[in-house]
PDB file of C-alpha atoms and ligand atoms in Angstrom:
ATOM      1  CA  UNK U  19     147.614  89.059 106.410  1.00 40.00           C
ATOM      2  CA  UNK U  20     148.255  92.333 108.033  1.00 43.00           C
ATOM      3  CA  UNK U  21     144.567  92.756 110.040  1.00 59.00           C
ATOM      4  CA  UNK U  22     144.591  91.478 113.166  1.00 80.00           C
ATOM      5  CA  UNK U  23     140.546  90.784 113.530  1.00 93.00           C
ATOM      6  CA  UNK U  24     139.019  88.356 115.992  1.00 97.00           C
ATOM      7  CA  UNK U  25     137.275  86.077 113.165  1.00 97.00           C
ATOM      8  CA  UNK U  26     134.474  84.013 114.913  1.00 98.00           C
ATOM      9  CA  UNK U  27     133.275  80.957 112.612  1.00 98.00           C
ATOM     10  CA  UNK U  28     129.970  79.757 113.449  1.00 98.00           C
ATOM     11  CA  UNK U  29     129.389  75.426 112.390  1.00 98.00           C
ATOM     12  CA  UNK U  30     132.974  74.138 112.599  1.00 97.00           C
ATOM     13  CA  UNK U  31     132.282  72.144 108.956  1.00 96.00           C
ATOM     14  CA  UNK U  32     134.079  71.951 105.739  1.00 92.00           C
ATOM     15  CA  UNK U  33     133.923  74.903 105.047  1.00 92.00           C
ATOM     16  CA  UNK U  34     134.748  76.547 107.811  1.00 95.00           C
ATOM     17  CA  UNK U  35     137.904  74.165 107.980  1.00 94.00           C
ATOM     18  CA  UNK U  36     139.131  75.053 104.257  1.00 91.00           C
ATOM     19  CA  UNK U  37     138.853  78.877 105.365  1.00 94.00           C
ATOM     20  CA  UNK U  38     140.624  78.578 109.001  1.00 95.00           C
ATOM     21  CA  UNK U  39     143.454  76.399 107.383  1.00 93.00           C
ATOM     22  CA  UNK U  40     144.221  78.402 104.605  1.00 91.00           C
ATOM     23  CA  UNK U  41     143.858  81.528 106.936  1.00 92.00           C
ATOM     24  CA  UNK U  42     146.431  80.011 109.689  1.00 93.00           C
ATOM     25  CA  UNK U  43     148.896  78.934 106.161  1.00 90.00           C
ATOM     26  CA  UNK U  44     148.447  82.871 105.376  1.00 88.00           C
ATOM     27  CA  UNK U  45     150.350  84.072 108.613  1.00 90.00           C
ATOM     28  CA  UNK U  46     146.989  84.535 110.137  1.00 93.00           C
ATOM     29  CA  UNK U  47     147.336  83.978 114.604  1.00 94.00           C
ATOM     30  CA  UNK U  48     145.573  81.065 115.629  1.00 96.00           C
ATOM     31  CA  UNK U  49     144.930  83.108 118.831  1.00 96.00           C
ATOM     32  CA  UNK U  50     142.695  85.167 116.783  1.00 96.00           C
ATOM     33  CA  UNK U  51     140.604  82.277 115.267  1.00 97.00           C
ATOM     34  CA  UNK U  52     136.914  81.140 116.963  1.00 98.00           C
ATOM     35  CA  UNK U  53     134.980  78.292 116.257  1.00 98.00           C
ATOM     36  CA  UNK U  54     131.497  77.412 117.340  1.00 98.00           C
ATOM     37  CA  UNK U  55     129.649  74.301 116.677  1.00 98.00           C
ATOM     38  CA  UNK U  56     127.116  71.833 118.268  1.00 97.00           C
ATOM     39  CA  UNK U  57     129.555  68.286 118.057  1.00 97.00           C
ATOM     40  CA  UNK U  58     132.157  68.789 120.915  1.00 97.00           C
ATOM     41  CA  UNK U  59     134.178  65.900 118.914  1.00 97.00           C
ATOM     42  CA  UNK U  60     134.511  68.254 115.814  1.00 98.00           C
ATOM     43  CA  UNK U  61     135.211  71.417 118.090  1.00 98.00           C
ATOM     44  CA  UNK U  62     137.836  68.963 119.631  1.00 97.00           C
ATOM     45  CA  UNK U  63     139.810  67.501 116.316  1.00 97.00           C
ATOM     46  CA  UNK U  64     139.716  71.564 115.564  1.00 97.00           C
ATOM     47  CA  UNK U  65     141.441  72.630 118.312  1.00 97.00           C
ATOM     48  CA  UNK U  66     143.653  69.832 118.539  1.00 97.00           C
ATOM     49  CA  UNK U  67     144.961  70.077 114.694  1.00 97.00           C
ATOM     50  CA  UNK U  68     144.741  73.648 114.632  1.00 97.00           C
ATOM     51  CA  UNK U  69     145.080  75.148 118.405  1.00 96.00           C
ATOM     52  CA  UNK U  70     142.014  77.749 117.849  1.00 97.00           C
ATOM     53  CA  UNK U  71     139.753  78.565 120.741  1.00 97.00           C
ATOM     54  CA  UNK U  72     136.457  76.537 120.954  1.00 98.00           C
ATOM     55  CA  UNK U  73     132.869  77.491 122.158  1.00 98.00           C
ATOM     56  CA  UNK U  74     129.645  75.460 121.886  1.00 97.00           C
ATOM     57  CA  UNK U  75     127.876  78.234 122.486  1.00 97.00           C
ATOM     58  CA  UNK U  76     127.226  80.734 119.290  1.00 98.00           C
ATOM     59  CA  UNK U  77     126.766  83.818 121.228  1.00 97.00           C
ATOM     60  CA  UNK U  78     129.531  83.143 124.035  1.00 97.00           C
ATOM     61  CA  UNK U  79     131.328  83.244 120.305  1.00 98.00           C
ATOM     62  CA  UNK U  80     130.403  86.880 119.028  1.00 97.00           C
ATOM     63  CA  UNK U  81     130.872  88.333 122.291  1.00 97.00           C
ATOM     64  CA  UNK U  82     135.148  87.702 121.932  1.00 97.00           C
ATOM     65  CA  UNK U  83     134.691  88.295 118.322  1.00 97.00           C
ATOM     66  CA  UNK U  84     134.867  90.885 115.555  1.00 96.00           C
ATOM     67  CA  UNK U  85     133.834  89.369 112.487  1.00 97.00           C
ATOM     68  CA  UNK U  86     131.394  86.450 112.178  1.00 98.00           C
ATOM     69  CA  UNK U  87     131.818  84.565 109.343  1.00 98.00           C
ATOM     70  CA  UNK U  88     127.829  82.009 109.798  1.00 98.00           C
ATOM     71  CA  UNK U  89     129.496  78.832 108.258  1.00 97.00           C
ATOM     72  CA  UNK U  90     126.078  76.369 108.941  1.00 97.00           C
ATOM     73  CA  UNK U  91     123.264  74.593 106.370  1.00 94.00           C
ATOM     74  CA  UNK U  92     121.512  76.832 104.506  1.00 92.00           C
ATOM     75  CA  UNK U  93     118.297  75.013 106.157  1.00 92.00           C
ATOM     76  CA  UNK U  94     119.566  76.282 109.633  1.00 95.00           C
ATOM     77  CA  UNK U  95     120.931  79.456 109.193  1.00 96.00           C
ATOM     78  CA  UNK U  96     117.328  81.375 110.306  1.00 95.00           C
ATOM     79  CA  UNK U  97     117.234  79.300 113.704  1.00 96.00           C
ATOM     80  CA  UNK U  98     121.545  79.697 114.075  1.00 97.00           C
ATOM     81  CA  UNK U  99     120.739  83.684 113.755  1.00 97.00           C
ATOM     82  CA  UNK U 100     117.780  84.105 115.820  1.00 97.00           C
ATOM     83  CA  UNK U 101     120.052  82.690 119.130  1.00 97.00           C
ATOM     84  CA  UNK U 102     122.517  85.029 118.349  1.00 97.00           C
ATOM     85  CA  UNK U 103     120.360  88.232 118.803  1.00 95.00           C
ATOM     86  CA  UNK U 104     120.908  89.928 122.423  1.00 93.00           C
ATOM     87  CA  UNK U 105     124.971  89.406 121.668  1.00 96.00           C
ATOM     88  CA  UNK U 106     124.735  90.988 118.156  1.00 97.00           C
ATOM     89  CA  UNK U 107     126.688  94.281 118.329  1.00 96.00           C
ATOM     90  CA  UNK U 108     126.658  96.793 116.071  1.00 94.00           C
ATOM     91  CA  UNK U 109     130.237  97.129 115.527  1.00 95.00           C
ATOM     92  CA  UNK U 110     130.399  93.502 114.317  1.00 97.00           C
ATOM     93  CA  UNK U 111     130.805  92.424 110.419  1.00 97.00           C
ATOM     94  CA  UNK U 112     129.094  89.060 109.839  1.00 98.00           C
ATOM     95  CA  UNK U 113     129.771  87.216 106.285  1.00 98.00           C
ATOM     96  CA  UNK U 114     127.642  84.389 105.269  1.00 97.00           C
ATOM     97  CA  UNK U 115     129.434  81.343 103.319  1.00 95.00           C
ATOM     98  CA  UNK U 116     125.624  79.751 103.080  1.00 93.00           C
ATOM     99  CA  UNK U 117     123.944  78.959  99.566  1.00 89.00           C
ATOM    100  CA  UNK U 118     121.118  81.072  98.384  1.00 88.00           C
ATOM    101  CA  UNK U 119     120.190  83.025 101.991  1.00 93.00           C
ATOM    102  CA  UNK U 120     119.621  86.635 100.966  1.00 95.00           C
ATOM    103  CA  UNK U 121     121.501  89.527 102.844  1.00 96.00           C
ATOM    104  CA  UNK U 122     118.119  90.945 104.168  1.00 95.00           C
ATOM    105  CA  UNK U 123     116.870  87.855 105.474  1.00 95.00           C
ATOM    106  CA  UNK U 124     119.852  86.789 107.301  1.00 96.00           C
ATOM    107  CA  UNK U 125     120.470  90.815 109.113  1.00 96.00           C
ATOM    108  CA  UNK U 126     116.149  90.363 109.310  1.00 95.00           C
ATOM    109  CA  UNK U 127     117.203  87.123 111.613  1.00 96.00           C
ATOM    110  CA  UNK U 128     119.791  88.539 113.241  1.00 96.00           C
ATOM    111  CA  UNK U 129     118.175  91.824 114.388  1.00 94.00           C
ATOM    112  CA  UNK U 130     119.160  94.606 112.615  1.00 89.00           C
ATOM    113  CA  UNK U 131     120.742  96.561 110.180  1.00 93.00           C
ATOM    114  CA  UNK U 132     123.932  95.384 110.443  1.00 97.00           C
ATOM    115  CA  UNK U 133     127.201  94.947 107.645  1.00 97.00           C
ATOM    116  CA  UNK U 134     126.804  92.040 106.123  1.00 98.00           C
ATOM    117  CA  UNK U 135     129.349  90.316 102.632  1.00 98.00           C
ATOM    118  CA  UNK U 136     126.851  87.416 101.444  1.00 97.00           C
ATOM    119  CA  UNK U 137     129.397  84.959  99.692  1.00 97.00           C
ATOM    120  CA  UNK U 138     129.522  82.343  96.922  1.00 95.00           C
ATOM    121  CA  UNK U 139     132.411  79.857  97.912  1.00 94.00           C
ATOM    122  CA  UNK U 140     132.894  77.187  95.299  1.00 94.00           C
ATOM    123  CA  UNK U 141     133.727  73.051  96.192  1.00 93.00           C
ATOM    124  CA  UNK U 142     137.872  73.263  95.201  1.00 94.00           C
ATOM    125  CA  UNK U 143     137.524  76.110  98.184  1.00 91.00           C
ATOM    126  CA  UNK U 144     138.285  72.817 100.037  1.00 88.00           C
ATOM    127  CA  UNK U 145     141.812  72.155  98.375  1.00 91.00           C
ATOM    128  CA  UNK U 146     142.591  76.471  97.980  1.00 91.00           C
ATOM    129  CA  UNK U 147     141.726  76.929  94.786  1.00 94.00           C
ATOM    130  CA  UNK U 148     138.168  78.254  95.373  1.00 95.00           C
ATOM    131  CA  UNK U 149     136.211  80.892  93.089  1.00 97.00           C
ATOM    132  CA  UNK U 150     133.799  82.795  95.511  1.00 97.00           C
ATOM    133  CA  UNK U 151     131.574  85.815  94.777  1.00 97.00           C
ATOM    134  CA  UNK U 152     130.668  88.009  97.402  1.00 98.00           C
ATOM    135  CA  UNK U 153     127.992  91.598  97.285  1.00 98.00           C
ATOM    136  CA  UNK U 154     128.315  93.616 100.306  1.00 98.00           C
ATOM    137  CA  UNK U 155     125.303  95.190 102.231  1.00 97.00           C
ATOM    138  CA  UNK U 156     124.731  99.203 102.409  1.00 97.00           C
ATOM    139  CA  UNK U 157     126.350  99.554 105.830  1.00 97.00           C
ATOM    140  CA  UNK U 158     129.658  97.524 104.790  1.00 97.00           C
ATOM    141  CA  UNK U 159     132.765  99.718 104.428  1.00 96.00           C
ATOM    142  CA  UNK U 160     135.916  99.715 102.194  1.00 96.00           C
ATOM    143  CA  UNK U 161     137.801  98.366 105.284  1.00 96.00           C
ATOM    144  CA  UNK U 162     135.317  95.900 106.370  1.00 96.00           C
ATOM    145  CA  UNK U 163     136.318  94.596 102.539  1.00 97.00           C
ATOM    146  CA  UNK U 164     139.615  94.361 102.740  1.00 96.00           C
ATOM    147  CA  UNK U 165     138.895  92.305 106.023  1.00 95.00           C
ATOM    148  CA  UNK U 166     136.199  90.337 104.386  1.00 96.00           C
ATOM    149  CA  UNK U 167     139.076  90.176 101.213  1.00 96.00           C
ATOM    150  CA  UNK U 168     141.455  89.283 103.162  1.00 93.00           C
ATOM    151  CA  UNK U 169     139.910  86.089 104.884  1.00 93.00           C
ATOM    152  CA  UNK U 170     138.090  84.339 101.841  1.00 95.00           C
ATOM    153  CA  UNK U 171     141.165  84.955  99.579  1.00 94.00           C
ATOM    154  CA  UNK U 172     142.334  82.323 102.216  1.00 91.00           C
ATOM    155  CA  UNK U 173     140.737  79.556 100.289  1.00 92.00           C
ATOM    156  CA  UNK U 174     140.850  81.479  96.682  1.00 95.00           C
ATOM    157  CA  UNK U 175     140.151  84.066  94.032  1.00 97.00           C
ATOM    158  CA  UNK U 176     137.479  86.756  94.950  1.00 97.00           C
ATOM    159  CA  UNK U 177     134.862  88.182  92.797  1.00 98.00           C
ATOM    160  CA  UNK U 178     132.955  91.495  94.090  1.00 98.00           C
ATOM    161  CA  UNK U 179     129.745  92.408  93.167  1.00 98.00           C
ATOM    162  CA  UNK U 180     128.010  95.080  93.341  1.00 96.00           C
ATOM    163  CA  UNK U 181     123.992  93.779  92.531  1.00 96.00           C
ATOM    164  CA  UNK U 182     122.923  90.995  94.846  1.00 95.00           C
ATOM    165  CA  UNK U 183     121.179  89.594  92.538  1.00 92.00           C
ATOM    166  CA  UNK U 184     124.762  88.741  90.631  1.00 96.00           C
ATOM    167  CA  UNK U 185     124.996  85.875  93.997  1.00 95.00           C
ATOM    168  CA  UNK U 186     122.730  84.073  91.540  1.00 94.00           C
ATOM    169  CA  UNK U 187     125.037  84.260  88.098  1.00 96.00           C
ATOM    170  CA  UNK U 188     128.371  83.623  90.336  1.00 96.00           C
ATOM    171  CA  UNK U 189     125.968  80.284  92.091  1.00 95.00           C
ATOM    172  CA  UNK U 190     125.266  79.712  88.038  1.00 96.00           C
ATOM    173  CA  UNK U 191     128.908  79.645  86.985  1.00 97.00           C
ATOM    174  CA  UNK U 192     131.423  79.012  89.690  1.00 97.00           C
ATOM    175  CA  UNK U 193     128.677  77.773  92.763  1.00 94.00           C
ATOM    176  CA  UNK U 194     127.570  74.810  90.754  1.00 96.00           C
ATOM    177  CA  UNK U 195     130.360  75.087  87.900  1.00 97.00           C
ATOM    178  CA  UNK U 196     132.823  72.723  89.322  1.00 97.00           C
ATOM    179  CA  UNK U 197     130.080  69.831  88.554  1.00 97.00           C
ATOM    180  CA  UNK U 198     129.790  70.548  84.931  1.00 98.00           C
ATOM    181  CA  UNK U 199     133.494  70.033  84.205  1.00 98.00           C
ATOM    182  CA  UNK U 200     133.036  66.725  86.682  1.00 98.00           C
ATOM    183  CA  UNK U 201     130.567  65.490  84.071  1.00 98.00           C
ATOM    184  CA  UNK U 202     133.179  66.296  81.106  1.00 98.00           C
ATOM    185  CA  UNK U 203     135.590  64.462  82.418  1.00 98.00           C
ATOM    186  CA  UNK U 204     133.540  61.971  83.162  1.00 98.00           C
ATOM    187  CA  UNK U 205     131.915  61.803  79.443  1.00 98.00           C
ATOM    188  CA  UNK U 206     135.422  61.653  78.277  1.00 98.00           C
ATOM    189  CA  UNK U 207     136.200  59.206  80.500  1.00 98.00           C
ATOM    190  CA  UNK U 208     132.967  57.010  79.073  1.00 98.00           C
ATOM    191  CA  UNK U 209     134.053  57.960  75.241  1.00 98.00           C
ATOM    192  CA  UNK U 210     138.207  56.973  75.689  1.00 98.00           C
ATOM    193  CA  UNK U 211     136.948  53.939  76.952  1.00 98.00           C
ATOM    194  CA  UNK U 212     134.554  53.523  73.761  1.00 98.00           C
ATOM    195  CA  UNK U 213     137.950  54.301  72.026  1.00 98.00           C
ATOM    196  CA  UNK U 214     139.451  50.821  73.450  1.00 98.00           C
ATOM    197  CA  UNK U 215     141.320  52.343  76.593  1.00 98.00           C
ATOM    198  CA  UNK U 216     141.077  50.881  79.974  1.00 98.00           C
ATOM    199  CA  UNK U 217     139.250  53.116  82.338  1.00 98.00           C
ATOM    200  CA  UNK U 218     141.647  53.647  84.457  1.00 98.00           C
ATOM    201  CA  UNK U 219     143.806  55.178  82.090  1.00 98.00           C
ATOM    202  CA  UNK U 220     140.703  57.573  80.091  1.00 98.00           C
ATOM    203  CA  UNK U 221     139.720  58.920  83.659  1.00 98.00           C
ATOM    204  CA  UNK U 222     143.408  59.914  84.256  1.00 98.00           C
ATOM    205  CA  UNK U 223     144.368  61.120  80.692  1.00 98.00           C
ATOM    206  CA  UNK U 224     140.140  63.453  81.145  1.00 98.00           C
ATOM    207  CA  UNK U 225     141.977  64.908  84.755  1.00 98.00           C
ATOM    208  CA  UNK U 226     145.192  65.613  84.108  1.00 98.00           C
ATOM    209  CA  UNK U 227     143.697  67.267  80.507  1.00 98.00           C
ATOM    210  CA  UNK U 228     141.479  69.075  82.638  1.00 98.00           C
ATOM    211  CA  UNK U 229     143.852  70.307  84.978  1.00 97.00           C
ATOM    212  CA  UNK U 230     146.611  71.274  82.329  1.00 97.00           C
ATOM    213  CA  UNK U 231     144.148  73.204  80.096  1.00 97.00           C
ATOM    214  CA  UNK U 232     142.881  74.748  82.987  1.00 97.00           C
ATOM    215  CA  UNK U 233     146.537  75.931  83.994  1.00 96.00           C
ATOM    216  CA  UNK U 234     146.966  77.242  80.782  1.00 96.00           C
ATOM    217  CA  UNK U 235     143.874  79.221  80.706  1.00 97.00           C
ATOM    218  CA  UNK U 236     144.253  80.904  84.091  1.00 95.00           C
ATOM    219  CA  UNK U 237     148.077  82.208  83.200  1.00 96.00           C
ATOM    220  CA  UNK U 238     147.564  82.611  79.819  1.00 96.00           C
ATOM    221  CA  UNK U 239     147.593  86.107  78.274  1.00 96.00           C
ATOM    222  CA  UNK U 240     145.066  84.679  76.085  1.00 97.00           C
ATOM    223  CA  UNK U 241     141.651  84.241  76.399  1.00 96.00           C
ATOM    224  CA  UNK U 242     140.272  80.289  76.116  1.00 96.00           C
ATOM    225  CA  UNK U 243     138.982  81.160  72.617  1.00 95.00           C
ATOM    226  CA  UNK U 244     142.226  82.244  71.393  1.00 96.00           C
ATOM    227  CA  UNK U 245     143.584  78.940  72.874  1.00 96.00           C
ATOM    228  CA  UNK U 246     141.270  76.985  71.728  1.00 94.00           C
ATOM    229  CA  UNK U 247     142.024  78.565  68.296  1.00 94.00           C
ATOM    230  CA  UNK U 248     145.832  78.116  69.189  1.00 94.00           C
ATOM    231  CA  UNK U 249     145.127  74.354  69.168  1.00 92.00           C
ATOM    232  CA  UNK U 250     142.913  73.622  66.280  1.00 92.00           C
ATOM    233  CA  UNK U 251     144.702  73.008  63.233  1.00 92.00           C
ATOM    234  CA  UNK U 252     142.683  73.619  60.047  1.00 92.00           C
ATOM    235  CA  UNK U 253     141.575  70.072  59.090  1.00 92.00           C
ATOM    236  CA  UNK U 254     143.137  68.429  62.048  1.00 95.00           C
ATOM    237  CA  UNK U 255     141.640  66.280  64.877  1.00 96.00           C
ATOM    238  CA  UNK U 256     141.032  69.050  66.989  1.00 95.00           C
ATOM    239  CA  UNK U 257     138.685  70.965  64.046  1.00 95.00           C
ATOM    240  CA  UNK U 258     136.370  67.738  63.582  1.00 96.00           C
ATOM    241  CA  UNK U 259     135.645  67.360  67.573  1.00 96.00           C
ATOM    242  CA  UNK U 260     135.208  70.904  68.071  1.00 95.00           C
ATOM    243  CA  UNK U 261     133.078  71.213  64.841  1.00 95.00           C
ATOM    244  CA  UNK U 262     131.045  68.431  65.844  1.00 97.00           C
ATOM    245  CA  UNK U 263     130.356  69.842  69.272  1.00 96.00           C
ATOM    246  CA  UNK U 264     129.265  73.125  67.851  1.00 95.00           C
ATOM    247  CA  UNK U 265     126.740  71.264  65.298  1.00 97.00           C
ATOM    248  CA  UNK U 266     124.896  70.021  68.547  1.00 96.00           C
ATOM    249  CA  UNK U 267     124.675  73.717  69.393  1.00 97.00           C
ATOM    250  CA  UNK U 268     127.396  73.230  72.182  1.00 97.00           C
ATOM    251  CA  UNK U 269     127.056  76.991  73.039  1.00 96.00           C
ATOM    252  CA  UNK U 270     123.799  76.540  73.390  1.00 98.00           C
ATOM    253  CA  UNK U 271     123.572  73.633  75.667  1.00 97.00           C
ATOM    254  CA  UNK U 272     126.119  75.392  78.486  1.00 98.00           C
ATOM    255  CA  UNK U 273     123.715  78.581  77.740  1.00 98.00           C
ATOM    256  CA  UNK U 274     120.552  76.633  78.843  1.00 98.00           C
ATOM    257  CA  UNK U 275     121.869  74.866  81.452  1.00 98.00           C
ATOM    258  CA  UNK U 276     123.022  77.865  83.477  1.00 97.00           C
ATOM    259  CA  UNK U 277     119.776  79.697  83.260  1.00 97.00           C
ATOM    260  CA  UNK U 278     118.264  76.345  84.557  1.00 97.00           C
ATOM    261  CA  UNK U 279     120.681  76.580  87.787  1.00 95.00           C
ATOM    262  CA  UNK U 280     120.245  80.432  87.965  1.00 95.00           C
ATOM    263  CA  UNK U 281     116.435  80.393  88.053  1.00 94.00           C
ATOM    264  CA  UNK U 282     117.046  77.767  90.625  1.00 93.00           C
ATOM    265  CA  UNK U 283     119.088  79.848  92.943  1.00 91.00           C
ATOM    266  CA  UNK U 284     116.728  82.493  92.401  1.00 91.00           C
ATOM    267  CA  UNK U 285     113.470  79.978  93.771  1.00 91.00           C
ATOM    268  CA  UNK U 286     115.399  78.450  96.875  1.00 89.00           C
ATOM    269  CA  UNK U 287     116.211  82.382  98.179  1.00 88.00           C
ATOM    270  CA  UNK U 288     112.490  83.007  97.972  1.00 89.00           C
ATOM    271  CA  UNK U 289     111.891  79.618  99.744  1.00 87.00           C
ATOM    272  CA  UNK U 290     114.901  79.892 102.189  1.00 84.00           C
ATOM    273  CA  UNK U 291     114.752  82.823 103.354  1.00 86.00           C
ATOM    274  CA  UNK U 292     110.705  82.829 103.640  1.00 76.00           C
ATOM    275  CA  UNK U 293     110.737  81.798 107.558  1.00 73.00           C
ATOM    276  CA  UNK U 294     109.944  84.903 109.932  1.00 68.00           C
TER     277      UNK U 294
HETATM  278  N1  LIG K 302     130.836  72.905 100.960  1.00 53.69           N
HETATM  279  C1  LIG K 302     130.640  73.385 100.150  1.00 53.69           C
HETATM  280  O1  LIG K 302     131.426  73.408  98.588  1.00 53.69           O
HETATM  281  C2  LIG K 302     130.260  75.113  99.857  1.00 53.69           C
HETATM  282  C3  LIG K 302     130.240  75.967  98.895  1.00 53.69           C
HETATM  283  C4  LIG K 302     129.378  76.820  98.849  1.00 53.69           C
HETATM  284  C5  LIG K 302     128.937  77.606  99.593  1.00 53.69           C
HETATM  285  N2  LIG K 302     128.464  76.550 101.164  1.00 53.69           N
HETATM  286  C6  LIG K 302     127.710  77.143 102.261  1.00 53.69           C
HETATM  287  O2  LIG K 302     128.947  76.531 103.370  1.00 53.69           O
HETATM  288  C7  LIG K 302     127.925  76.342 104.574  1.00 53.69           C
HETATM  289  C8  LIG K 302     128.944  75.270 105.376  1.00 53.69           C
HETATM  290  O3  LIG K 302     128.922  73.897 104.207  1.00 53.69           O
HETATM  291  P1  LIG K 302     129.690  72.583 104.752  1.00 53.69           P
HETATM  292  O4  LIG K 302     129.760  72.160 103.774  1.00 53.69           O
HETATM  293  O5  LIG K 302     131.017  73.580 105.499  1.00 53.69           O
HETATM  294  O6  LIG K 302     128.534  72.497 106.386  1.00 53.69           O
HETATM  295  P2  LIG K 302     129.060  70.909 106.626  1.00 53.69           P
HETATM  296  O7  LIG K 302     130.022  70.904 106.638  1.00 53.69           O
HETATM  297  O8  LIG K 302     127.558  70.362 107.439  1.00 53.69           O
HETATM  298  O9  LIG K 302     129.208  72.014 108.409  1.00 53.69           O
HETATM  299  C9  LIG K 302     128.270  72.663 108.887  1.00 53.69           C
HETATM  300  C10 LIG K 302     128.876  72.870 110.467  1.00 53.69           C
HETATM  301  O10 LIG K 302     127.727  73.884 110.908  1.00 53.69           O
HETATM  302  C11 LIG K 302     127.267  72.753 112.678  1.00 53.69           C
HETATM  303  N3  LIG K 302     126.162  73.308 113.151  1.00 53.69           N
HETATM  304  C12 LIG K 302     124.769  73.064 112.768  1.00 53.69           C
HETATM  305  N4  LIG K 302     123.825  73.191 113.849  1.00 53.69           N
HETATM  306  C13 LIG K 302     124.486  74.176 114.065  1.00 53.69           C
HETATM  307  C14 LIG K 302     124.528  75.222 115.379  1.00 53.69           C
HETATM  308  N5  LIG K 302     122.928  75.567 115.216  1.00 53.69           N
HETATM  309  N6  LIG K 302     125.417  76.295 116.085  1.00 53.69           N
HETATM  310  C15 LIG K 302     127.177  75.851 115.464  1.00 53.69           C
HETATM  311  N7  LIG K 302     126.849  74.968 114.321  1.00 53.69           N
HETATM  312  C16 LIG K 302     125.839  74.137 113.882  1.00 53.69           C
HETATM  313  C17 LIG K 302     126.828  71.771 111.681  1.00 53.69           C
HETATM  314  O11 LIG K 302     126.630  70.412 112.910  1.00 53.69           O
HETATM  315  P3  LIG K 302     125.777  69.306 112.556  1.00 53.69           P
HETATM  316  O12 LIG K 302     126.406  68.692 111.042  1.00 53.69           O
HETATM  317  O13 LIG K 302     125.777  68.174 113.693  1.00 53.69           O
HETATM  318  O14 LIG K 302     124.735  69.608 111.667  1.00 53.69           O
HETATM  319  C18 LIG K 302     128.195  71.164 111.143  1.00 53.69           C
HETATM  320  O15 LIG K 302     129.081  70.419 111.973  1.00 53.69           O
HETATM  321  C19 LIG K 302     126.872  76.225 103.903  1.00 53.69           C
HETATM  322  O16 LIG K 302     125.448  76.851 104.292  1.00 53.69           O
HETATM  323  C20 LIG K 302     127.296  75.808 102.544  1.00 53.69           C
HETATM  324  O17 LIG K 302     125.695  76.444 101.169  1.00 53.69           O
HETATM  325  C21 LIG K 302     129.674  75.385 100.803  1.00 53.69           C
END
């Protein structure tokens, strides 16, 4: 990565760890990464494993950083941001990875109009296979966007959207999406056991098949619809299963579930932002 901005993480938990580890693995210098947290033992372990400077005071951290990643839980975001007022500079670039919190609410809590990118990562970020949605407010420049893309690319692929409400759609597809695939694997494991396989074998077959299908879909020029057609011989076993899924409105079930996630994301962003 060419950019050598000093990046400060507020919150040293799971997501910050995944991002910092990804950045260092991609060649970003540990001397340009800092982190703050309330938990000193966690900071000590991040320092000894990753070689990064640590802070117990968030304002001290941001005073030595150009880019600030807000990596705390949504419930504490308002108090963390308000605690930074006074240390915030207009040159700072903020990145929020907190689920559900709108850009305007974060800027209000920080005390001004600031360059801020709101992101929605997902849990495969923890194994550097994430899909992250990103929305930039009006003060974010093209150069800022390149910096943010280079940081979030450390945990997977980045997808920019031009309207903030699309972050709720991203939440419904990739944010909550890993759980849908886990549910599918769980259901296939149970189905395999009902057909006589032992649990260990049924589970391993389900997980490996999900991984194989995903790698094929990610690497193929064909879209998933075509890939499915390619493995569905007329009157074969796959066709029998797919017809059974479709008789029970599989596409409609998925559409309803993702709409429920979208509506809940919208509701939560109103609740979480409704704090002075
Ligand atoms: N994990 C995911 O897969 C995922 C996916 C998408 C989005 N996100 C978002 O990523 C953010 C971080 O999630 P996470 O899983 O990394 O959470 P986490 O492991 O709980 O990390 C958050 C860290 O922030 C610390 N913290 C709390 N209050 C603080 C304060 N005032 N100043 C500094 N640090 C403070 C916490 O300490 P304590 O534990 O002592 O409170 C904890 O170490 C969340 O907003 C979440 O919505 C996570």
